[in-house]
């Protein structure tokens, strides 16, 4: 990246259960380079014009938009998954964010999954300059059996995409070697969700350095390889109990990222 460190963003999900606006406030206070907006049930996260006002007020740009792909966001904006992706791209375009984070289709979204490659290609052609970065997910257990709720796979390198988001917490949950996954993603790895984890089946999104994932090693490796990517701190602070504890966790996460991105 020609000597320029990759930008470190704060995901608005990292301040949950506090609202989206708090992420802008803390990002500005702590010195983050930008925001990743997790589009969810918070109305502010769904409104590009309100977000643009927050950008102007706090001086912190939105650099990525996480489309509403979670189970809890299946009715945000629309029940149609293509409309949700389209509106996420419109939001990213309005806010000059170069990345839209997406998930593989759920296995029960058969029509959506069947035409996913073609539909995604149409979106890429319509929204030139925006990277639709597919995120690695993980299997879950039901009745003590493993179940892969995504089609065709929770591992996005099967079948392969033009852009990827590598989520380290999801690597822990799926028992995936993050460094190997990064190699398989290759130059198409354009975004990293920085959070830690300690074992299969647990999507912890811990502060980096508090689990067993090679968080620092991965960031350093990507920089050494000259990769062009961004980093979004996506950690869970919902049990923090107090704003000061949440703020300390987010400051620690930022310091960790910057230390390993030199």
PDB file of C-alpha atoms in Angstrom:
ATOM      1  CA  UNK A   1       0.000   0.000   0.000  1.00  0.00           C
ATOM      2  CA  UNK A   2       2.954   2.300  -0.760  1.00  0.00           C
ATOM      3  CA  UNK A   3       3.793   2.838   2.909  1.00  0.00           C
ATOM      4  CA  UNK A   4       0.306   3.996   3.919  1.00  0.00           C
ATOM      5  CA  UNK A   5      -1.176   1.906   6.733  1.00  0.00           C
ATOM      6  CA  UNK A   6      -4.588   0.362   6.017  1.00  0.00           C
ATOM      7  CA  UNK A   7      -7.472   2.321   7.554  1.00  0.00           C
ATOM      8  CA  UNK A   8      -8.940   1.011  10.815  1.00  0.00           C
ATOM      9  CA  UNK A   9     -12.709   1.395  11.035  1.00  0.00           C
ATOM     10  CA  UNK A  10     -15.096   0.978  13.938  1.00  0.00           C
ATOM     11  CA  UNK A  11     -18.103  -1.208  13.218  1.00  0.00           C
ATOM     12  CA  UNK A  12     -21.275   0.274  14.653  1.00  0.00           C
ATOM     13  CA  UNK A  13     -22.069  -3.246  15.908  1.00  0.00           C
ATOM     14  CA  UNK A  14     -19.182  -2.840  18.364  1.00  0.00           C
ATOM     15  CA  UNK A  15     -21.148  -0.378  20.498  1.00  0.00           C
ATOM     16  CA  UNK A  16     -24.308  -2.509  20.734  1.00  0.00           C
ATOM     17  CA  UNK A  17     -26.651  -2.185  22.621  1.00  0.00           C
ATOM     18  CA  UNK A  18     -25.937   1.536  22.316  1.00  0.00           C
ATOM     19  CA  UNK A  19     -27.229   3.124  19.099  1.00  0.00           C
ATOM     20  CA  UNK A  20     -25.426   3.760  15.838  1.00  0.00           C
ATOM     21  CA  UNK A  21     -24.660   7.405  16.613  1.00  0.00           C
ATOM     22  CA  UNK A  22     -22.524   6.393  19.613  1.00  0.00           C
ATOM     23  CA  UNK A  23     -20.107   4.608  17.270  1.00  0.00           C
ATOM     24  CA  UNK A  24     -19.434   7.900  15.471  1.00  0.00           C
ATOM     25  CA  UNK A  25     -18.899   9.671  18.787  1.00  0.00           C
ATOM     26  CA  UNK A  26     -16.424   7.070  20.059  1.00  0.00           C
ATOM     27  CA  UNK A  27     -14.648   6.702  16.704  1.00  0.00           C
ATOM     28  CA  UNK A  28     -13.982  10.441  16.681  1.00  0.00           C
ATOM     29  CA  UNK A  29     -12.860  10.468  20.310  1.00  0.00           C
ATOM     30  CA  UNK A  30     -10.535   7.462  20.011  1.00  0.00           C
ATOM     31  CA  UNK A  31      -9.064   8.308  16.605  1.00  0.00           C
ATOM     32  CA  UNK A  32     -10.482   5.640  14.307  1.00  0.00           C
ATOM     33  CA  UNK A  33     -10.074   6.250  10.572  1.00  0.00           C
ATOM     34  CA  UNK A  34     -13.707   5.627   9.757  1.00  0.00           C
ATOM     35  CA  UNK A  35     -16.923   3.730  10.384  1.00  0.00           C
ATOM     36  CA  UNK A  36     -18.433   0.490   9.147  1.00  0.00           C
ATOM     37  CA  UNK A  37     -22.207   0.816   9.324  1.00  0.00           C
ATOM     38  CA  UNK A  38     -23.977  -2.370  10.352  1.00  0.00           C
ATOM     39  CA  UNK A  39     -27.438  -1.942   8.846  1.00  0.00           C
ATOM     40  CA  UNK A  40     -29.867  -3.365  11.381  1.00  0.00           C
ATOM     41  CA  UNK A  41     -33.079  -2.463  13.210  1.00  0.00           C
ATOM     42  CA  UNK A  42     -31.745   0.896  14.446  1.00  0.00           C
ATOM     43  CA  UNK A  43     -33.452   3.402  12.117  1.00  0.00           C
ATOM     44  CA  UNK A  44     -30.349   5.600  11.983  1.00  0.00           C
ATOM     45  CA  UNK A  45     -28.347   2.707  10.488  1.00  0.00           C
ATOM     46  CA  UNK A  46     -30.911   2.469   7.680  1.00  0.00           C
ATOM     47  CA  UNK A  47     -30.918   6.139   6.659  1.00  0.00           C
ATOM     48  CA  UNK A  48     -28.084   7.409   4.474  1.00  0.00           C
ATOM     49  CA  UNK A  49     -28.966  11.073   4.968  1.00  0.00           C
ATOM     50  CA  UNK A  50     -28.902  10.795   8.754  1.00  0.00           C
ATOM     51  CA  UNK A  51     -25.593   8.965   8.516  1.00  0.00           C
ATOM     52  CA  UNK A  52     -24.232  11.712   6.263  1.00  0.00           C
ATOM     53  CA  UNK A  53     -25.155  14.236   8.957  1.00  0.00           C
ATOM     54  CA  UNK A  54     -23.224  12.189  11.538  1.00  0.00           C
ATOM     55  CA  UNK A  55     -20.233  12.041   9.188  1.00  0.00           C
ATOM     56  CA  UNK A  56     -20.258  15.819   8.882  1.00  0.00           C
ATOM     57  CA  UNK A  57     -20.786  16.419  12.608  1.00  0.00           C
ATOM     58  CA  UNK A  58     -18.067  14.068  13.877  1.00  0.00           C
ATOM     59  CA  UNK A  59     -15.667  14.272  10.927  1.00  0.00           C
ATOM     60  CA  UNK A  60     -15.476  10.481  10.652  1.00  0.00           C
ATOM     61  CA  UNK A  61     -16.234   8.989   7.206  1.00  0.00           C
ATOM     62  CA  UNK A  62     -18.201   5.836   6.508  1.00  0.00           C
ATOM     63  CA  UNK A  63     -15.844   3.519   4.636  1.00  0.00           C
ATOM     64  CA  UNK A  64     -17.871   0.316   4.559  1.00  0.00           C
ATOM     65  CA  UNK A  65     -21.502  -0.743   4.802  1.00  0.00           C
ATOM     66  CA  UNK A  66     -22.541  -4.129   6.159  1.00  0.00           C
ATOM     67  CA  UNK A  67     -25.669  -5.161   4.276  1.00  0.00           C
ATOM     68  CA  UNK A  68     -28.574  -6.504   6.412  1.00  0.00           C
ATOM     69  CA  UNK A  69     -27.806 -10.207   5.953  1.00  0.00           C
ATOM     70  CA  UNK A  70     -28.276 -11.436   9.538  1.00  0.00           C
ATOM     71  CA  UNK A  71     -31.247 -13.476  10.668  1.00  0.00           C
ATOM     72  CA  UNK A  72     -32.444 -10.533  12.753  1.00  0.00           C
ATOM     73  CA  UNK A  73     -32.337  -8.174   9.759  1.00  0.00           C
ATOM     74  CA  UNK A  74     -34.237 -10.252   7.189  1.00  0.00           C
ATOM     75  CA  UNK A  75     -37.061  -7.673   7.145  1.00  0.00           C
ATOM     76  CA  UNK A  76     -34.932  -4.519   7.240  1.00  0.00           C
ATOM     77  CA  UNK A  77     -35.762  -2.394   4.172  1.00  0.00           C
ATOM     78  CA  UNK A  78     -37.425  -5.322   2.393  1.00  0.00           C
ATOM     79  CA  UNK A  79     -38.126  -9.047   2.593  1.00  0.00           C
ATOM     80  CA  UNK A  80     -36.403  -9.329  -0.811  1.00  0.00           C
ATOM     81  CA  UNK A  81     -32.675 -10.069  -0.251  1.00  0.00           C
ATOM     82  CA  UNK A  82     -31.733  -8.502  -3.594  1.00  0.00           C
ATOM     83  CA  UNK A  83     -33.437  -5.259  -2.607  1.00  0.00           C
ATOM     84  CA  UNK A  84     -31.497  -5.256   0.665  1.00  0.00           C
ATOM     85  CA  UNK A  85     -28.199  -5.631  -1.199  1.00  0.00           C
ATOM     86  CA  UNK A  86     -29.198  -2.955  -3.700  1.00  0.00           C
ATOM     87  CA  UNK A  87     -30.070  -0.470  -0.967  1.00  0.00           C
ATOM     88  CA  UNK A  88     -26.824  -1.210   0.864  1.00  0.00           C
ATOM     89  CA  UNK A  89     -24.969  -0.358  -2.338  1.00  0.00           C
ATOM     90  CA  UNK A  90     -26.997   2.841  -2.775  1.00  0.00           C
ATOM     91  CA  UNK A  91     -26.078   3.808   0.782  1.00  0.00           C
ATOM     92  CA  UNK A  92     -22.400   3.052   0.165  1.00  0.00           C
ATOM     93  CA  UNK A  93     -22.461   5.112  -3.025  1.00  0.00           C
ATOM     94  CA  UNK A  94     -24.138   8.052  -1.230  1.00  0.00           C
ATOM     95  CA  UNK A  95     -21.554   7.956   1.580  1.00  0.00           C
ATOM     96  CA  UNK A  96     -18.566   7.305  -0.731  1.00  0.00           C
ATOM     97  CA  UNK A  97     -17.859   3.992   0.999  1.00  0.00           C
ATOM     98  CA  UNK A  98     -15.901   1.611  -1.252  1.00  0.00           C
ATOM     99  CA  UNK A  99     -16.975  -1.651   0.434  1.00  0.00           C
ATOM    100  CA  UNK A 100     -20.263  -3.471   1.026  1.00  0.00           C
ATOM    101  CA  UNK A 101     -19.920  -6.510   3.277  1.00  0.00           C
ATOM    102  CA  UNK A 102     -22.253  -9.389   2.351  1.00  0.00           C
ATOM    103  CA  UNK A 103     -22.969 -12.952   3.507  1.00  0.00           C
ATOM    104  CA  UNK A 104     -23.609 -16.116   1.480  1.00  0.00           C
ATOM    105  CA  UNK A 105     -27.311 -16.886   0.977  1.00  0.00           C
ATOM    106  CA  UNK A 106     -29.034 -18.949   3.633  1.00  0.00           C
ATOM    107  CA  UNK A 107     -29.699 -22.523   2.543  1.00  0.00           C
ATOM    108  CA  UNK A 108     -33.463 -21.995   2.670  1.00  0.00           C
ATOM    109  CA  UNK A 109     -33.272 -18.990   0.304  1.00  0.00           C
ATOM    110  CA  UNK A 110     -33.294 -21.356  -2.654  1.00  0.00           C
ATOM    111  CA  UNK A 111     -34.229 -18.960  -5.443  1.00  0.00           C
ATOM    112  CA  UNK A 112     -31.841 -16.303  -4.162  1.00  0.00           C
ATOM    113  CA  UNK A 113     -29.026 -18.866  -3.843  1.00  0.00           C
ATOM    114  CA  UNK A 114     -29.676 -20.416  -7.254  1.00  0.00           C
ATOM    115  CA  UNK A 115     -29.240 -17.096  -9.068  1.00  0.00           C
ATOM    116  CA  UNK A 116     -26.762 -15.532  -6.670  1.00  0.00           C
ATOM    117  CA  UNK A 117     -23.709 -15.421  -8.936  1.00  0.00           C
ATOM    118  CA  UNK A 118     -25.623 -13.792 -11.784  1.00  0.00           C
ATOM    119  CA  UNK A 119     -27.408 -11.335  -9.520  1.00  0.00           C
ATOM    120  CA  UNK A 120     -24.196 -10.302  -7.806  1.00  0.00           C
ATOM    121  CA  UNK A 121     -22.557  -9.732 -11.178  1.00  0.00           C
ATOM    122  CA  UNK A 122     -25.414  -7.400 -12.151  1.00  0.00           C
ATOM    123  CA  UNK A 123     -24.962  -5.444  -8.919  1.00  0.00           C
ATOM    124  CA  UNK A 124     -21.217  -5.125  -9.554  1.00  0.00           C
ATOM    125  CA  UNK A 125     -21.883  -3.785 -13.031  1.00  0.00           C
ATOM    126  CA  UNK A 126     -24.469  -1.318 -11.753  1.00  0.00           C
ATOM    127  CA  UNK A 127     -22.347  -0.073  -8.842  1.00  0.00           C
ATOM    128  CA  UNK A 128     -18.890   0.181 -10.345  1.00  0.00           C
ATOM    129  CA  UNK A 129     -16.200   1.014  -7.826  1.00  0.00           C
ATOM    130  CA  UNK A 130     -17.938  -0.749  -4.930  1.00  0.00           C
ATOM    131  CA  UNK A 131     -16.475  -4.045  -3.706  1.00  0.00           C
ATOM    132  CA  UNK A 132     -19.112  -6.544  -2.589  1.00  0.00           C
ATOM    133  CA  UNK A 133     -16.884  -8.372  -0.094  1.00  0.00           C
ATOM    134  CA  UNK A 134     -18.192 -11.853   0.794  1.00  0.00           C
ATOM    135  CA  UNK A 135     -17.603 -12.782   4.425  1.00  0.00           C
ATOM    136  CA  UNK A 136     -16.545 -16.206   5.710  1.00  0.00           C
ATOM    137  CA  UNK A 137     -19.172 -17.668   8.032  1.00  0.00           C
ATOM    138  CA  UNK A 138     -19.311 -20.863  10.131  1.00  0.00           C
ATOM    139  CA  UNK A 139     -21.396 -24.005  10.675  1.00  0.00           C
ATOM    140  CA  UNK A 140     -23.707 -24.262  13.662  1.00  0.00           C
ATOM    141  CA  UNK A 141     -24.816 -27.161  15.832  1.00  0.00           C
ATOM    142  CA  UNK A 142     -28.403 -28.313  16.090  1.00  0.00           C
ATOM    143  CA  UNK A 143     -29.340 -31.389  18.126  1.00  0.00           C
ATOM    144  CA  UNK A 144     -25.620 -32.060  18.620  1.00  0.00           C
ATOM    145  CA  UNK A 145     -25.070 -32.255  14.871  1.00  0.00           C
ATOM    146  CA  UNK A 146     -23.229 -29.888  12.600  1.00  0.00           C
ATOM    147  CA  UNK A 147     -25.383 -27.878  10.219  1.00  0.00           C
ATOM    148  CA  UNK A 148     -24.214 -25.555   7.459  1.00  0.00           C
ATOM    149  CA  UNK A 149     -26.946 -22.913   7.077  1.00  0.00           C
ATOM    150  CA  UNK A 150     -25.384 -21.289   4.006  1.00  0.00           C
ATOM    151  CA  UNK A 151     -25.479 -22.081   0.300  1.00  0.00           C
ATOM    152  CA  UNK A 152     -23.320 -23.363  -1.219  1.00  0.00           C
ATOM    153  CA  UNK A 153     -20.983 -23.157   1.776  1.00  0.00           C
ATOM    154  CA  UNK A 154     -20.037 -21.077   4.800  1.00  0.00           C
ATOM    155  CA  UNK A 155     -16.530 -20.878   3.265  1.00  0.00           C
ATOM    156  CA  UNK A 156     -16.786 -18.262   0.496  1.00  0.00           C
ATOM    157  CA  UNK A 157     -13.739 -19.584  -1.359  1.00  0.00           C
ATOM    158  CA  UNK A 158     -16.170 -22.326  -2.418  1.00  0.00           C
ATOM    159  CA  UNK A 159     -17.224 -21.352  -5.091  1.00  0.00           C
ATOM    160  CA  UNK A 160     -15.114 -18.156  -5.017  1.00  0.00           C
ATOM    161  CA  UNK A 161     -15.827 -14.402  -5.267  1.00  0.00           C
ATOM    162  CA  UNK A 162     -14.182 -11.264  -6.587  1.00  0.00           C
ATOM    163  CA  UNK A 163     -13.853  -9.719  -3.114  1.00  0.00           C
ATOM    164  CA  UNK A 164     -13.704 -11.138   0.395  1.00  0.00           C
ATOM    165  CA  UNK A 165     -14.093 -10.082   4.017  1.00  0.00           C
ATOM    166  CA  UNK A 166     -12.060 -12.265   6.378  1.00  0.00           C
ATOM    167  CA  UNK A 167     -13.664 -12.454   9.826  1.00  0.00           C
ATOM    168  CA  UNK A 168     -11.305 -13.814  12.491  1.00  0.00           C
ATOM    169  CA  UNK A 169     -14.029 -14.576  15.028  1.00  0.00           C
ATOM    170  CA  UNK A 170     -15.778 -16.658  12.393  1.00  0.00           C
ATOM    171  CA  UNK A 171     -12.495 -18.489  11.743  1.00  0.00           C
ATOM    172  CA  UNK A 172     -12.467 -19.502  15.410  1.00  0.00           C
ATOM    173  CA  UNK A 173     -16.118 -20.573  15.280  1.00  0.00           C
ATOM    174  CA  UNK A 174     -15.517 -22.734  12.191  1.00  0.00           C
ATOM    175  CA  UNK A 175     -12.108 -24.033  13.343  1.00  0.00           C
ATOM    176  CA  UNK A 176     -10.561 -22.539  10.205  1.00  0.00           C
ATOM    177  CA  UNK A 177      -6.890 -21.580   9.903  1.00  0.00           C
ATOM    178  CA  UNK A 178      -7.143 -17.829   9.291  1.00  0.00           C
ATOM    179  CA  UNK A 179      -3.725 -17.598   7.651  1.00  0.00           C
ATOM    180  CA  UNK A 180      -4.556 -20.417   5.251  1.00  0.00           C
ATOM    181  CA  UNK A 181      -7.915 -18.816   4.459  1.00  0.00           C
ATOM    182  CA  UNK A 182      -6.170 -15.512   3.725  1.00  0.00           C
ATOM    183  CA  UNK A 183      -3.867 -17.324   1.298  1.00  0.00           C
ATOM    184  CA  UNK A 184      -6.841 -18.932  -0.448  1.00  0.00           C
ATOM    185  CA  UNK A 185      -8.590 -15.560  -0.708  1.00  0.00           C
ATOM    186  CA  UNK A 186      -5.428 -14.124  -2.235  1.00  0.00           C
ATOM    187  CA  UNK A 187      -5.487 -10.606  -3.638  1.00  0.00           C
ATOM    188  CA  UNK A 188      -9.293 -10.658  -3.506  1.00  0.00           C
ATOM    189  CA  UNK A 189      -9.118 -10.230   0.288  1.00  0.00           C
ATOM    190  CA  UNK A 190     -10.091  -6.570   0.579  1.00  0.00           C
ATOM    191  CA  UNK A 191     -11.528  -6.277   4.092  1.00  0.00           C
ATOM    192  CA  UNK A 192     -10.869  -7.750   7.544  1.00  0.00           C
ATOM    193  CA  UNK A 193     -13.258  -8.004  10.487  1.00  0.00           C
ATOM    194  CA  UNK A 194     -10.943  -7.788  13.487  1.00  0.00           C
ATOM    195  CA  UNK A 195     -12.163  -9.707  16.504  1.00  0.00           C
ATOM    196  CA  UNK A 196     -10.876 -12.719  18.395  1.00  0.00           C
ATOM    197  CA  UNK A 197     -12.261 -16.107  19.385  1.00  0.00           C
ATOM    198  CA  UNK A 198     -11.251 -19.172  21.320  1.00  0.00           C
ATOM    199  CA  UNK A 199     -12.912 -22.190  19.798  1.00  0.00           C
ATOM    200  CA  UNK A 200     -15.319 -23.921  17.415  1.00  0.00           C
ATOM    201  CA  UNK A 201     -18.979 -23.098  17.729  1.00  0.00           C
ATOM    202  CA  UNK A 202     -18.415 -19.844  19.619  1.00  0.00           C
ATOM    203  CA  UNK A 203     -18.706 -16.619  17.638  1.00  0.00           C
ATOM    204  CA  UNK A 204     -17.277 -14.429  20.393  1.00  0.00           C
ATOM    205  CA  UNK A 205     -15.991 -11.304  18.629  1.00  0.00           C
ATOM    206  CA  UNK A 206     -13.589 -10.807  21.511  1.00  0.00           C
ATOM    207  CA  UNK A 207     -11.134  -7.930  21.748  1.00  0.00           C
ATOM    208  CA  UNK A 208      -8.115  -8.928  19.600  1.00  0.00           C
ATOM    209  CA  UNK A 209      -5.448 -10.597  21.703  1.00  0.00           C
ATOM    210  CA  UNK A 210      -7.935 -12.148  24.129  1.00  0.00           C
ATOM    211  CA  UNK A 211      -8.526 -15.336  22.138  1.00  0.00           C
ATOM    212  CA  UNK A 212      -6.388 -17.795  20.222  1.00  0.00           C
ATOM    213  CA  UNK A 213      -6.645 -16.404  16.708  1.00  0.00           C
ATOM    214  CA  UNK A 214      -3.535 -15.101  14.875  1.00  0.00           C
ATOM    215  CA  UNK A 215      -4.971 -11.580  14.695  1.00  0.00           C
ATOM    216  CA  UNK A 216      -1.687  -9.697  14.821  1.00  0.00           C
ATOM    217  CA  UNK A 217       0.133 -12.185  12.624  1.00  0.00           C
ATOM    218  CA  UNK A 218      -2.564 -11.943   9.953  1.00  0.00           C
ATOM    219  CA  UNK A 219      -2.505  -8.142   9.848  1.00  0.00           C
ATOM    220  CA  UNK A 220       1.287  -8.021   9.719  1.00  0.00           C
ATOM    221  CA  UNK A 221       1.373 -10.655   6.979  1.00  0.00           C
ATOM    222  CA  UNK A 222      -1.115  -8.775   4.809  1.00  0.00           C
ATOM    223  CA  UNK A 223       0.878  -5.559   5.180  1.00  0.00           C
ATOM    224  CA  UNK A 224       4.159  -7.312   4.382  1.00  0.00           C
ATOM    225  CA  UNK A 225       2.559  -8.739   1.235  1.00  0.00           C
ATOM    226  CA  UNK A 226       1.522  -5.255   0.142  1.00  0.00           C
ATOM    227  CA  UNK A 227      -2.189  -6.101   0.152  1.00  0.00           C
ATOM    228  CA  UNK A 228      -4.727  -3.313  -0.395  1.00  0.00           C
ATOM    229  CA  UNK A 229      -7.284  -3.798   2.371  1.00  0.00           C
ATOM    230  CA  UNK A 230      -9.172  -2.150   5.201  1.00  0.00           C
ATOM    231  CA  UNK A 231      -9.819  -3.314   8.762  1.00  0.00           C
ATOM    232  CA  UNK A 232     -13.039  -2.978  10.747  1.00  0.00           C
ATOM    233  CA  UNK A 233     -12.966  -3.609  14.486  1.00  0.00           C
ATOM    234  CA  UNK A 234     -15.991  -5.820  15.091  1.00  0.00           C
ATOM    235  CA  UNK A 235     -15.974  -6.772  18.769  1.00  0.00           C
ATOM    236  CA  UNK A 236     -18.750  -7.499  21.219  1.00  0.00           C
ATOM    237  CA  UNK A 237     -19.045  -5.017  24.091  1.00  0.00           C
ATOM    238  CA  UNK A 238     -22.656  -5.772  24.983  1.00  0.00           C
ATOM    239  CA  UNK A 239     -21.596  -7.084  28.408  1.00  0.00           C
ATOM    240  CA  UNK A 240     -19.407  -4.078  29.163  1.00  0.00           C
ATOM    241  CA  UNK A 241     -22.047  -2.671  31.483  1.00  0.00           C
ATOM    242  CA  UNK A 242     -20.581   0.831  31.421  1.00  0.00           C
ATOM    243  CA  UNK A 243     -19.527   3.287  28.730  1.00  0.00           C
ATOM    244  CA  UNK A 244     -16.012   3.580  30.191  1.00  0.00           C
ATOM    245  CA  UNK A 245     -15.451  -0.185  29.876  1.00  0.00           C
ATOM    246  CA  UNK A 246     -16.763  -0.197  26.289  1.00  0.00           C
ATOM    247  CA  UNK A 247     -14.542   2.740  25.415  1.00  0.00           C
ATOM    248  CA  UNK A 248     -11.488   1.043  26.932  1.00  0.00           C
ATOM    249  CA  UNK A 249     -12.138  -2.134  24.911  1.00  0.00           C
ATOM    250  CA  UNK A 250     -12.458  -0.158  21.685  1.00  0.00           C
ATOM    251  CA  UNK A 251      -9.310   1.843  22.447  1.00  0.00           C
ATOM    252  CA  UNK A 252      -7.421  -1.406  23.118  1.00  0.00           C
ATOM    253  CA  UNK A 253      -8.679  -2.877  19.835  1.00  0.00           C
ATOM    254  CA  UNK A 254      -7.567   0.181  17.868  1.00  0.00           C
ATOM    255  CA  UNK A 255      -4.146   0.165  19.487  1.00  0.00           C
ATOM    256  CA  UNK A 256      -3.770  -3.543  18.670  1.00  0.00           C
ATOM    257  CA  UNK A 257      -4.648  -2.986  15.029  1.00  0.00           C
ATOM    258  CA  UNK A 258      -2.348  -0.016  14.575  1.00  0.00           C
ATOM    259  CA  UNK A 259       0.543  -1.841  16.254  1.00  0.00           C
ATOM    260  CA  UNK A 260       0.341  -4.703  13.774  1.00  0.00           C
ATOM    261  CA  UNK A 261      -0.360  -2.613  10.679  1.00  0.00           C
ATOM    262  CA  UNK A 262       2.904  -0.690  10.782  1.00  0.00           C
TER     263      UNK A 262
END
